């Protein structure tokens, strides 16, 4: 019960890494607010948690809309009196050469992946500062650190998430707020499957991805949820501005 009594808000909690994180946090005693732009999937996460005897409330928000992020955080604080953990996890990918990426496509991936993290931090930090404690876990990517063809816009957003994480960690460490990032490698989620499905031979694409991972397998959403749990917990009280890579060794290969 490493998050007993903690109030947590997880974005992108309707699928993949976000849902696994929501389930794990609830098992560890947290009250979970599962936010996603897909209301049905957020509600499914709520049901899964309730079936296990945990506490969860689904919220439908688009993290790229500041007023929606601000409103959900205000509601959490009004309802439960505190916000202990924020996981800025919602994200989208774009596989396209930069030379054919439209301005609208570039803006969309930045609005969700980077501006969404900015809005979450901007509106959660004042409350955490008031409390004198709090933890923010931003989902970046191994692609914040290494390059991969066709991921120009995506890599740029995730590198931005790491830079923002470090600046905020510096600014708020003395106020008791832990702000860190997790950098997942290829994780078996609907997002990664959709990327494989863009290839002529998706099964071969998956095999190639696995070949690039020394651990010999794709990560699971639970692999990342466990890192998020550590960063959200008091075990990480002296961890500030870290980027924990969880990629089966891919980036050292
Ligand atoms: P996923 O597609 O399974 O889940 C993402 C969730 O975010 C979905 O439920 C989606 O509805 C939600 N979402 C998307 N845009 C949103 C918005 N504007 N507002 C609110 N919710 C929104 O993807 P995943 O693989 O679980 O990815 C989670 C995070 O992990 C993302 O930030 C992604 O970039 C990052 N990541 C994933 C991988 C991987 O291989 N799967 C690797 C590195 C980083």
Short mmCIF file of C-alpha atoms and ligand atoms in Angstrom, two decimals:
data_model
loop_
_atom_site.label_atom_id
_atom_site.label_comp_id
_atom_site.label_asym_id
_atom_site.label_seq_id
_atom_site.Cartn_x
_atom_site.Cartn_y
_atom_site.Cartn_z
CA UNK A 1 0.00 0.00 0.00
CA UNK A 2 2.64 2.49 -1.06
CA UNK A 3 0.06 5.12 -2.06
CA UNK A 4 -2.38 4.66 0.82
CA UNK A 5 -4.64 7.72 1.14
CA UNK A 6 -3.07 9.50 -1.83
CA UNK A 7 -5.22 11.26 -4.40
CA UNK A 8 -3.88 10.67 -7.90
CA UNK A 9 -4.80 11.99 -11.33
CA UNK A 10 -3.68 10.00 -14.36
CA UNK A 11 -4.19 11.24 -17.91
CA UNK A 12 -4.54 8.82 -20.80
CA UNK A 13 -5.88 6.35 -18.24
CA UNK A 14 -8.30 4.76 -20.71
CA UNK A 15 -5.70 2.56 -22.38
CA UNK A 16 -2.23 1.05 -22.31
CA UNK A 17 0.28 2.46 -19.86
CA UNK A 18 -2.19 4.90 -18.27
CA UNK A 19 -4.74 2.17 -17.51
CA UNK A 20 -2.07 -0.15 -16.06
CA UNK A 21 -0.81 2.74 -13.91
CA UNK A 22 -4.35 3.51 -12.70
CA UNK A 23 -4.91 -0.14 -11.74
CA UNK A 24 -1.57 -0.41 -9.94
CA UNK A 25 -2.02 2.89 -8.06
CA UNK A 26 -5.49 1.78 -6.91
CA UNK A 27 -4.07 -1.58 -5.70
CA UNK A 28 -1.49 0.43 -3.76
CA UNK A 29 -4.24 2.32 -1.96
CA UNK A 30 -4.59 5.49 -4.02
CA UNK A 31 -7.82 7.10 -5.02
CA UNK A 32 -7.51 7.35 -8.79
CA UNK A 33 -9.00 9.94 -11.10
CA UNK A 34 -8.77 8.30 -14.52
CA UNK A 35 -8.82 11.05 -17.15
CA UNK A 36 -8.99 10.40 -20.87
CA UNK A 37 -10.48 12.06 -23.93
CA UNK A 38 -12.25 8.72 -24.55
CA UNK A 39 -15.02 8.72 -21.92
CA UNK A 40 -16.02 5.09 -22.49
CA UNK A 41 -12.48 3.79 -22.01
CA UNK A 42 -11.97 5.94 -18.91
CA UNK A 43 -15.19 4.49 -17.50
CA UNK A 44 -13.93 0.99 -18.31
CA UNK A 45 -10.81 1.70 -16.27
CA UNK A 46 -13.05 2.90 -13.42
CA UNK A 47 -15.05 -0.37 -13.60
CA UNK A 48 -11.89 -2.52 -13.64
CA UNK A 49 -10.63 -0.75 -10.51
CA UNK A 50 -13.98 -0.97 -8.74
CA UNK A 51 -14.18 -4.71 -9.52
CA UNK A 52 -10.94 -5.08 -7.58
CA UNK A 53 -12.36 -3.09 -4.67
CA UNK A 54 -10.42 0.09 -5.49
CA UNK A 55 -11.60 3.70 -5.72
CA UNK A 56 -11.69 5.44 -9.09
CA UNK A 57 -13.55 8.22 -10.81
CA UNK A 58 -13.48 8.55 -14.59
CA UNK A 59 -13.24 12.00 -16.17
CA UNK A 60 -13.45 12.90 -19.83
CA UNK A 61 -10.90 15.58 -20.71
CA UNK A 62 -8.73 16.61 -23.61
CA UNK A 63 -5.31 17.46 -22.14
CA UNK A 64 -4.62 19.91 -24.97
CA UNK A 65 -7.44 22.17 -23.68
CA UNK A 66 -6.20 24.26 -20.76
CA UNK A 67 -9.64 24.97 -19.29
CA UNK A 68 -10.44 21.24 -19.17
CA UNK A 69 -7.18 20.39 -17.39
CA UNK A 70 -7.63 23.27 -14.96
CA UNK A 71 -11.25 22.26 -14.29
CA UNK A 72 -10.48 18.62 -13.55
CA UNK A 73 -7.69 19.58 -11.14
CA UNK A 74 -9.97 22.12 -9.42
CA UNK A 75 -12.68 19.45 -9.08
CA UNK A 76 -10.23 16.94 -7.60
CA UNK A 77 -9.06 19.47 -5.01
CA UNK A 78 -12.61 20.58 -4.21
CA UNK A 79 -13.84 17.00 -3.83
CA UNK A 80 -10.94 15.38 -1.96
CA UNK A 81 -9.10 18.39 -0.58
CA UNK A 82 -5.76 17.41 -2.06
CA UNK A 83 -3.85 16.28 -5.16
CA UNK A 84 -0.86 14.13 -4.28
CA UNK A 85 0.15 12.57 -7.59
CA UNK A 86 -0.23 13.68 -11.19
CA UNK A 87 0.78 11.39 -14.06
CA UNK A 88 0.90 13.35 -17.30
CA UNK A 89 0.69 10.28 -19.50
CA UNK A 90 -1.73 11.03 -22.37
CA UNK A 91 0.06 11.02 -25.68
CA UNK A 92 -0.26 10.36 -29.39
CA UNK A 93 2.28 9.33 -32.00
CA UNK A 94 2.92 10.43 -35.55
CA UNK A 95 5.05 8.47 -38.02
CA UNK A 96 5.87 10.76 -40.89
CA UNK A 97 8.89 12.32 -42.55
CA UNK A 98 9.29 15.91 -41.39
CA UNK A 99 9.34 17.02 -45.03
CA UNK A 100 5.72 15.91 -45.52
CA UNK A 101 4.41 16.68 -42.03
CA UNK A 102 1.76 19.39 -42.18
CA UNK A 103 1.66 22.26 -39.71
CA UNK A 104 -1.66 20.91 -38.40
CA UNK A 105 -0.12 17.45 -37.75
CA UNK A 106 2.91 19.01 -36.05
CA UNK A 107 0.68 21.21 -33.88
CA UNK A 108 -1.59 18.31 -32.90
CA UNK A 109 1.23 16.12 -31.61
CA UNK A 110 2.78 19.08 -29.76
CA UNK A 111 -0.57 20.15 -28.30
CA UNK A 112 -1.22 16.74 -26.76
CA UNK A 113 2.28 15.49 -25.89
CA UNK A 114 3.94 18.70 -24.71
CA UNK A 115 1.31 21.37 -24.12
CA UNK A 116 -0.79 18.81 -22.26
CA UNK A 117 2.11 18.19 -19.86
CA UNK A 118 2.60 21.96 -19.47
CA UNK A 119 -1.09 22.44 -18.58
CA UNK A 120 -1.04 19.56 -16.08
CA UNK A 121 2.07 20.86 -14.31
CA UNK A 122 0.90 24.49 -14.42
CA UNK A 123 -2.37 23.72 -12.65
CA UNK A 124 -1.23 20.95 -10.27
CA UNK A 125 1.92 22.58 -8.89
CA UNK A 126 0.26 25.49 -7.02
CA UNK A 127 -1.91 23.00 -5.08
CA UNK A 128 1.07 20.71 -4.36
CA UNK A 129 3.10 23.72 -3.21
CA UNK A 130 0.27 24.66 -0.85
CA UNK A 131 0.34 21.11 0.55
CA UNK A 132 4.12 21.15 0.78
CA UNK A 133 4.34 17.85 -1.09
CA UNK A 134 3.35 16.11 -4.28
CA UNK A 135 4.71 14.00 -7.12
CA UNK A 136 4.46 14.51 -10.85
CA UNK A 137 5.38 11.71 -13.25
CA UNK A 138 5.61 12.73 -16.89
CA UNK A 139 5.59 10.03 -19.55
CA UNK A 140 8.36 10.87 -22.02
CA UNK A 141 9.92 8.14 -24.18
CA UNK A 142 13.22 6.51 -25.06
CA UNK A 143 12.69 8.64 -28.20
CA UNK A 144 13.39 11.71 -26.07
CA UNK A 145 16.97 10.41 -25.91
CA UNK A 146 17.61 8.48 -29.13
CA UNK A 147 16.40 9.13 -32.67
CA UNK A 148 14.26 6.99 -34.92
CA UNK A 149 13.37 7.78 -38.55
CA UNK A 150 9.82 9.09 -39.09
CA UNK A 151 9.44 10.21 -35.47
CA UNK A 152 10.62 13.84 -35.94
CA UNK A 153 7.65 15.61 -34.36
CA UNK A 154 7.14 12.89 -31.73
CA UNK A 155 10.83 12.87 -30.67
CA UNK A 156 10.79 16.67 -30.43
CA UNK A 157 7.75 16.60 -28.12
CA UNK A 158 9.26 13.97 -25.86
CA UNK A 159 12.62 15.76 -25.64
CA UNK A 160 10.57 18.82 -24.69
CA UNK A 161 8.85 16.83 -21.93
CA UNK A 162 12.25 15.91 -20.48
CA UNK A 163 13.50 19.52 -20.63
CA UNK A 164 10.32 20.80 -18.97
CA UNK A 165 10.53 18.06 -16.31
CA UNK A 166 14.07 19.10 -15.40
CA UNK A 167 13.30 22.83 -15.20
CA UNK A 168 10.23 22.25 -13.05
CA UNK A 169 12.09 19.78 -10.83
CA UNK A 170 14.72 22.47 -10.18
CA UNK A 171 12.11 25.13 -9.47
CA UNK A 172 10.03 23.02 -7.08
CA UNK A 173 12.35 20.52 -5.36
CA UNK A 174 12.74 22.79 -2.32
CA UNK A 175 8.95 22.89 -1.93
CA UNK A 176 8.78 19.11 -1.56
CA UNK A 177 7.48 18.35 -5.04
CA UNK A 178 9.08 15.40 -6.88
CA UNK A 179 8.90 15.97 -10.64
CA UNK A 180 10.31 13.18 -12.78
CA UNK A 181 9.88 11.41 -16.08
CA UNK A 182 9.68 7.83 -17.22
CA UNK A 183 11.07 6.97 -20.65
CA UNK A 184 9.44 3.80 -21.93
CA UNK A 185 10.86 1.78 -24.81
CA UNK A 186 8.50 -0.16 -27.09
CA UNK A 187 5.53 -1.19 -24.94
CA UNK A 188 2.76 -3.51 -26.11
CA UNK A 189 -0.18 -1.09 -26.18
CA UNK A 190 -2.78 -0.08 -28.78
CA UNK A 191 -0.50 2.85 -29.72
CA UNK A 192 2.43 0.59 -30.62
CA UNK A 193 0.16 -1.91 -32.38
CA UNK A 194 -1.24 0.92 -34.52
CA UNK A 195 2.34 1.85 -35.44
CA UNK A 196 3.14 -1.78 -36.44
CA UNK A 197 -0.08 -1.86 -38.48
CA UNK A 198 1.19 0.99 -40.65
CA UNK A 199 3.87 -1.34 -42.06
CA UNK A 200 3.27 -3.65 -45.05
CA UNK A 201 4.04 -6.60 -42.78
CA UNK A 202 3.03 -5.73 -39.20
CA UNK A 203 4.11 -9.11 -37.78
CA UNK A 204 7.59 -8.68 -39.24
CA UNK A 205 7.68 -5.10 -37.94
CA UNK A 206 7.01 -6.39 -34.43
CA UNK A 207 9.75 -9.02 -34.83
CA UNK A 208 12.20 -6.28 -35.90
CA UNK A 209 11.25 -4.19 -32.87
CA UNK A 210 11.83 -7.14 -30.54
CA UNK A 211 15.23 -7.76 -32.18
CA UNK A 212 16.28 -4.23 -31.14
CA UNK A 213 15.55 -4.97 -27.47
CA UNK A 214 18.27 -6.80 -25.52
CA UNK A 215 15.66 -8.16 -23.08
CA UNK A 216 14.15 -10.01 -26.05
CA UNK A 217 10.58 -8.83 -25.62
CA UNK A 218 8.34 -5.81 -25.84
CA UNK A 219 7.63 -4.10 -22.54
CA UNK A 220 4.26 -4.47 -20.88
CA UNK A 221 2.18 -1.52 -19.64
CA UNK A 222 2.74 -2.94 -16.14
CA UNK A 223 6.54 -2.62 -16.59
CA UNK A 224 6.05 1.14 -16.90
CA UNK A 225 3.33 1.38 -14.25
CA UNK A 226 5.84 -0.03 -11.72
CA UNK A 227 8.32 2.74 -12.54
CA UNK A 228 5.57 5.36 -12.26
CA UNK A 229 4.62 3.88 -8.88
CA UNK A 230 8.18 4.25 -7.63
CA UNK A 231 8.37 7.86 -8.84
CA UNK A 232 4.97 8.64 -7.30
CA UNK A 233 5.83 7.08 -3.95
CA UNK A 234 7.73 8.32 -0.93
CA UNK A 235 10.51 5.88 -1.91
CA UNK A 236 11.46 8.49 -4.53
CA UNK A 237 11.53 11.45 -2.12
CA UNK A 238 15.12 12.31 -3.08
CA UNK A 239 14.58 11.76 -6.81
CA UNK A 240 14.09 15.03 -8.70
CA UNK A 241 14.33 15.68 -12.44
CA UNK A 242 15.19 12.07 -13.27
CA UNK A 243 14.42 10.39 -16.57
CA UNK A 244 14.11 6.70 -15.80
CA UNK A 245 14.55 4.66 -18.95
CA UNK A 246 12.58 1.40 -18.99
CA UNK A 247 13.23 -0.10 -22.40
CA UNK A 248 14.64 -3.60 -21.98
CA UNK A 249 18.07 -2.14 -22.76
CA UNK A 250 17.14 -0.80 -26.21
CA UNK A 251 18.89 2.54 -25.87
CA UNK A 252 22.18 0.96 -24.76
CA UNK A 253 22.15 -1.53 -27.67
P1 LIG B 1 -2.41 4.32 -25.85
O1 LIG B 1 -2.79 4.87 -27.17
O2 LIG B 1 -2.67 2.89 -25.54
O3 LIG B 1 -3.06 5.21 -24.69
C1 LIG B 1 -3.04 6.60 -24.74
C2 LIG B 1 -4.31 7.13 -24.11
O4 LIG B 1 -4.24 8.55 -24.13
C3 LIG B 1 -5.59 6.73 -24.88
O5 LIG B 1 -6.56 6.21 -23.98
C4 LIG B 1 -6.05 8.04 -25.50
O6 LIG B 1 -7.47 8.14 -25.62
C5 LIG B 1 -5.50 9.05 -24.51
N1 LIG B 1 -5.34 10.38 -25.13
C6 LIG B 1 -4.79 10.68 -26.32
N2 LIG B 1 -4.87 11.99 -26.55
C7 LIG B 1 -5.48 12.54 -25.48
C8 LIG B 1 -5.86 13.85 -25.13
N3 LIG B 1 -5.65 14.88 -25.96
N4 LIG B 1 -6.45 14.05 -23.93
C9 LIG B 1 -6.69 13.03 -23.09
N5 LIG B 1 -6.37 11.76 -23.38
C10 LIG B 1 -5.78 11.52 -24.56
O7 LIG B 1 -0.86 4.67 -25.70
P2 LIG B 1 0.26 4.18 -24.66
O8 LIG B 1 1.23 3.38 -25.44
O9 LIG B 1 -0.32 3.67 -23.41
O10 LIG B 1 0.96 5.61 -24.41
C11 LIG B 1 0.92 6.29 -23.17
C12 LIG B 1 2.07 7.26 -23.13
O11 LIG B 1 3.30 6.53 -23.23
C13 LIG B 1 2.10 8.27 -24.29
O12 LIG B 1 2.53 9.52 -23.80
C14 LIG B 1 3.14 7.68 -25.22
O13 LIG B 1 3.74 8.66 -26.03
C15 LIG B 1 4.11 7.09 -24.24
N6 LIG B 1 5.00 6.05 -24.78
C16 LIG B 1 4.49 4.90 -25.30
C17 LIG B 1 5.35 3.94 -25.80
C18 LIG B 1 4.87 2.62 -26.40
O14 LIG B 1 5.66 1.92 -27.02
N7 LIG B 1 3.62 2.25 -26.25
C19 LIG B 1 6.74 4.17 -25.75
C20 LIG B 1 7.22 5.35 -25.22
C21 LIG B 1 6.32 6.29 -24.72
#
